[in-house]
Short mmCIF file of C-alpha atoms in Angstrom, two decimals:
data_model
loop_
_atom_site.label_atom_id
_atom_site.label_comp_id
_atom_site.label_asym_id
_atom_site.label_seq_id
_atom_site.Cartn_x
_atom_site.Cartn_y
_atom_site.Cartn_z
CA MET V 1 286.46 159.75 114.78
CA ASN V 2 284.03 162.25 113.29
CA GLU V 3 284.18 162.54 109.53
CA GLU V 4 284.53 166.13 108.35
CA THR V 5 281.58 167.10 106.19
CA PRO V 6 281.45 170.07 103.78
CA LYS V 7 279.13 171.82 106.23
CA ASN V 8 281.54 171.32 109.13
CA ARG V 9 284.51 172.43 107.06
CA ARG V 10 282.86 175.74 106.14
CA LEU V 11 282.77 176.46 109.89
CA THR V 12 286.58 176.26 110.14
CA GLU V 13 289.18 178.91 109.34
CA GLU V 14 290.69 176.65 106.69
CA GLY V 15 287.30 176.30 105.02
CA VAL V 16 286.72 180.04 105.10
CA ARG V 17 290.15 180.77 103.62
CA GLU V 18 289.49 178.29 100.83
CA ASP V 19 286.12 179.90 100.10
CA LEU V 20 287.71 183.36 99.94
CA GLN V 21 290.53 182.19 97.70
CA ARG V 22 288.03 180.72 95.25
CA GLN V 23 286.47 184.16 94.75
CA PRO V 24 288.99 186.49 93.05
CA HIS V 25 286.79 189.58 93.36
CA LEU V 26 286.67 189.17 97.14
CA MET V 27 290.42 188.60 97.30
CA MET V 28 290.95 191.81 95.33
CA LYS V 29 288.72 193.75 97.71
CA LEU V 30 290.52 192.32 100.72
CA ALA V 31 293.85 193.35 99.22
CA GLU V 32 292.55 196.88 98.64
CA ASN V 33 291.11 197.12 102.15
CA ALA V 34 294.37 195.88 103.66
CA LEU V 35 296.06 199.03 102.33
CA THR V 36 293.64 201.23 104.30
CA VAL V 37 294.58 199.89 107.74
CA ALA V 38 297.67 200.47 109.84
CA GLU V 39 300.82 198.83 108.51
CA SER V 40 301.12 196.71 111.64
CA LEU V 41 297.75 195.09 110.82
CA ARG V 42 298.29 194.38 107.12
CA ASP V 43 300.20 191.11 107.40
CA ASN V 44 297.41 189.47 109.38
CA TYR V 45 294.52 191.19 107.59
CA PHE V 46 293.48 188.15 105.56
CA LYS V 47 293.90 185.81 108.54
CA ASN V 48 291.90 188.09 110.83
CA THR V 49 289.17 188.42 108.21
CA ALA V 50 288.95 184.63 107.96
CA LYS V 51 288.69 184.42 111.76
CA PHE V 52 285.86 186.95 111.78
CA VAL V 53 283.94 185.15 109.01
CA THR V 54 284.44 181.84 110.83
CA ALA V 55 283.03 183.26 114.07
CA LEU V 56 280.14 184.77 112.13
CA ARG V 57 279.33 181.47 110.42
CA LYS V 58 279.47 179.60 113.73
CA ALA V 59 277.14 182.13 115.37
CA ILE V 60 274.64 181.83 112.51
CA ASP V 61 274.85 178.03 112.61
CA ALA V 62 274.33 178.02 116.39
CA GLY V 63 271.23 180.14 115.89
CA ASP V 64 269.93 177.72 113.27
CA GLN V 65 270.48 174.85 115.73
CA GLY V 66 268.64 176.68 118.52
CA GLN V 67 271.82 177.04 120.57
CA ARG V 68 271.59 180.84 120.91
CA ASP V 69 269.00 182.77 122.89
CA GLU V 70 268.69 185.18 119.97
CA PRO V 71 269.72 184.10 116.47
CA LEU V 72 272.15 186.38 114.70
CA LEU V 73 270.02 186.25 111.56
CA SER V 74 266.48 185.04 111.16
CA VAL V 75 264.10 184.58 108.26
CA HIS V 76 260.43 185.43 108.64
CA LYS V 77 257.50 184.83 106.36
CA ILE V 78 255.27 187.80 105.64
CA LYS V 79 251.74 186.48 105.62
CA ASP V 80 248.92 187.94 103.57
CA ALA V 81 251.24 190.46 101.90
CA GLU V 82 249.74 192.16 98.86
CA TRP V 83 251.10 194.79 96.51
CA ALA V 84 247.86 196.69 96.95
CA THR V 85 248.90 197.58 100.51
CA VAL V 86 251.88 199.56 99.21
CA GLN V 87 250.22 200.89 96.07
CA ASN V 88 251.49 204.40 95.24
CA GLU V 89 254.03 204.34 98.08
CA VAL V 90 256.91 206.66 97.15
CA VAL V 91 260.50 205.67 97.99
CA THR V 92 263.66 207.67 97.25
CA PHE V 93 267.28 206.54 97.49
CA ILE V 94 270.15 209.05 97.81
CA ASP V 95 273.79 208.26 97.06
CA GLY V 96 276.85 210.41 96.49
CA GLY V 97 280.16 209.68 94.81
CA ILE V 98 283.39 211.21 93.59
CA GLY V 99 284.38 211.47 89.94
CA GLN V 100 288.05 211.17 89.02
CA VAL V 101 290.11 211.98 85.97
CA GLN V 102 293.57 210.61 85.31
CA ILE V 103 295.94 213.22 83.96
CA ALA V 104 299.30 212.79 85.66
CA SER V 105 297.59 211.12 88.61
CA GLN V 106 294.08 210.43 89.79
CA VAL V 107 292.64 213.70 91.06
CA PRO V 108 289.05 214.06 92.31
CA ILE V 109 287.41 216.90 90.40
CA LEU V 110 283.68 216.25 90.58
CA LEU V 111 281.21 215.21 93.22
CA ARG V 112 277.74 214.11 92.27
CA VAL V 113 274.71 213.11 94.28
CA GLY V 114 272.07 211.02 92.60
CA SER V 115 268.49 210.40 93.65
CA TYR V 116 266.31 207.54 92.48
CA CYS V 117 262.60 207.90 93.22
CA VAL V 118 260.09 205.08 92.70
CA ARG V 119 256.31 205.05 93.03
CA THR V 120 255.32 201.43 93.66
CA GLY V 121 252.58 199.94 91.55
CA GLU V 122 252.64 202.74 88.98
CA ARG V 123 252.36 201.26 85.48
CA ARG V 124 253.43 204.36 83.56
CA LEU V 125 257.23 204.35 83.44
CA THR V 126 257.48 208.13 83.21
CA GLU V 127 255.56 208.42 86.47
CA ARG V 128 256.99 205.36 88.21
CA GLU V 129 260.69 206.25 88.21
CA LYS V 130 262.42 209.60 88.45
CA PHE V 131 266.13 210.33 88.59
CA GLY V 132 267.96 213.37 89.90
CA TYR V 133 271.61 214.25 89.33
CA TYR V 134 273.34 217.06 91.19
CA PRO V 135 277.03 217.76 90.42
CA VAL V 136 279.48 219.93 92.35
CA ILE V 137 282.86 220.88 90.88
CA LEU V 138 285.25 220.60 93.81
CA GLY V 139 287.52 223.27 92.38
CA ASP V 140 284.69 225.81 92.54
CA LEU V 141 284.60 225.64 96.34
CA GLU V 142 286.60 228.30 98.16
CA GLY V 143 286.41 226.91 101.70
CA GLY V 144 287.33 223.59 103.24
CA SER V 145 290.83 222.24 103.71
CA LYS V 146 291.48 220.79 100.27
CA GLU V 147 294.86 219.43 101.29
CA ARG V 148 293.19 216.98 103.68
CA LYS V 149 292.23 213.53 102.47
CA ASP V 150 288.76 213.80 104.01
CA PHE V 151 287.90 217.04 102.19
CA THR V 152 285.83 215.17 99.61
CA ASP V 153 284.01 213.33 102.42
CA ILE V 154 282.93 216.63 103.97
CA VAL V 155 281.61 217.85 100.62
CA ARG V 156 279.86 214.55 99.89
CA ILE V 157 278.13 214.37 103.29
CA THR V 158 276.91 217.95 102.93
CA ALA V 159 275.70 217.35 99.38
CA GLU V 160 273.93 214.10 100.30
CA LEU V 161 272.04 215.79 103.14
CA LEU V 162 271.00 218.59 100.81
CA GLY V 163 269.98 215.98 98.23
CA GLY V 164 267.73 214.40 100.84
CA LEU V 165 266.25 217.80 101.68
CA SER V 166 265.61 218.39 98.00
CA ALA V 167 263.83 215.03 97.73
CA LEU V 168 261.60 215.88 100.70
CA GLU V 169 260.68 219.25 99.25
CA ARG V 170 260.10 218.00 95.71
CA THR V 171 258.06 214.97 96.79
CA PRO V 172 255.41 215.94 99.37
CA ASP V 173 254.04 212.38 99.51
CA LEU V 174 257.46 210.77 100.03
CA HIS V 175 257.07 207.77 102.35
CA ILE V 176 260.62 206.40 102.68
CA LEU V 177 263.93 208.24 102.22
CA MET V 178 267.09 206.12 102.21
CA PHE V 179 270.74 207.19 102.28
CA HIS V 180 273.72 205.07 101.31
CA GLY V 181 276.31 205.11 104.09
CA PRO V 182 276.73 204.66 107.86
CA LEU V 183 273.84 205.25 110.23
CA VAL V 184 275.84 207.82 112.19
CA TYR V 185 278.80 209.89 111.00
CA LEU V 186 281.48 210.54 113.63
CA MET V 187 281.78 214.22 112.83
CA GLY V 188 284.57 214.75 115.35
CA ASN V 189 286.89 213.06 112.86
CA TYR V 190 286.34 215.96 110.47
CA ALA V 191 287.16 218.73 112.96
CA GLY V 192 289.62 221.43 111.98
CA HIS V 193 288.50 222.10 108.43
CA THR V 194 288.47 225.64 107.10
CA PRO V 195 284.79 226.73 107.02
CA PHE V 196 283.03 226.98 103.68
CA THR V 197 282.49 230.53 102.46
CA GLU V 198 279.19 232.26 101.83
CA ARG V 199 279.78 231.77 98.11
CA ASP V 200 280.20 228.04 98.73
CA ILE V 201 276.86 227.97 100.52
CA ASP V 202 275.25 229.67 97.52
CA LEU V 203 276.86 227.09 95.24
CA PHE V 204 275.49 224.17 97.27
CA LEU V 205 272.02 225.65 97.56
CA GLY V 206 271.95 226.56 93.88
CA GLN V 207 272.30 222.89 93.04
CA TYR V 208 270.10 221.34 95.69
CA ALA V 209 267.46 223.78 96.91
CA PRO V 210 264.16 223.14 95.08
CA ASP V 211 263.54 226.87 94.70
CA PRO V 212 265.53 230.10 95.30
CA ASP V 213 263.31 231.26 98.18
CA LEU V 214 263.92 228.08 100.16
CA GLY V 215 267.63 228.34 99.44
CA ARG V 216 267.77 231.89 100.76
CA GLN V 217 265.80 230.93 103.87
CA LEU V 218 268.10 228.00 104.60
CA LYS V 219 271.12 230.24 104.20
CA GLU V 220 269.71 232.95 106.48
CA ASP V 221 268.78 230.39 109.14
CA PHE V 222 272.25 228.87 109.02
CA LEU V 223 274.08 232.20 109.21
CA GLN V 224 271.91 233.22 112.16
CA LYS V 225 272.62 229.98 114.01
CA ALA V 226 276.31 230.21 113.14
CA LYS V 227 276.48 233.75 114.53
CA LEU V 228 274.74 232.82 117.77
CA ASP V 229 276.05 229.31 118.44
CA ILE V 230 278.61 227.86 116.04
CA TYR V 231 281.15 230.67 115.65
CA PRO V 232 281.30 231.55 119.39
CA GLU V 233 282.04 227.89 120.19
CA MET V 234 284.76 227.80 117.54
CA THR V 235 286.45 230.84 119.07
CA ASP V 236 285.74 229.98 122.73
CA ARG V 237 283.72 233.16 123.10
CA SER V 238 280.11 233.55 124.16
#
């Protein structure tokens, strides 16, 4: 009879459940996530999560034992790496979020996109790190279907893309631009929203365009494309 070792136990569902239960912050997150799925899935949400983690652990372990053609995760050593090779490399990270205020209930009122720019190897702090903060008051927007739950997502995605554009324009020597979020947004899920108005476009560009001339050019290019391509498709007319 094989004696169960701690390593073997962590590859079982029971071991995974015990590990999760010993970490209250993970249990809280699982409980929150369970409320976002269909009601029919909630009862088994914790059990299914444990099954997934178990399968993941087994796959990683099989890779470590050489039992998989391609390991799920692998660790590589970077030889002869020196900071000098990335000296003065500029990296910017973009992330957006929703601000909330609790009056009678939690109501989103503010969206902000932040940018964090770093120049590697720079010793002067004022030159090494730069922060950008771009707020949008949701109530100032005229367009969009505000009654829909994904309204704030539409605004955030738009603002994050404009924040990235702003970073590219403001930092000519930018080497890496990173966004927080999925690699690909399934935009079909957001179909049916009321279009943003021209005033909304001005509001967005006023916050994110590096200079007024670029903002006006972006707006003119968009309106031209909308007139030729977007609006005809929305109305089934060519």
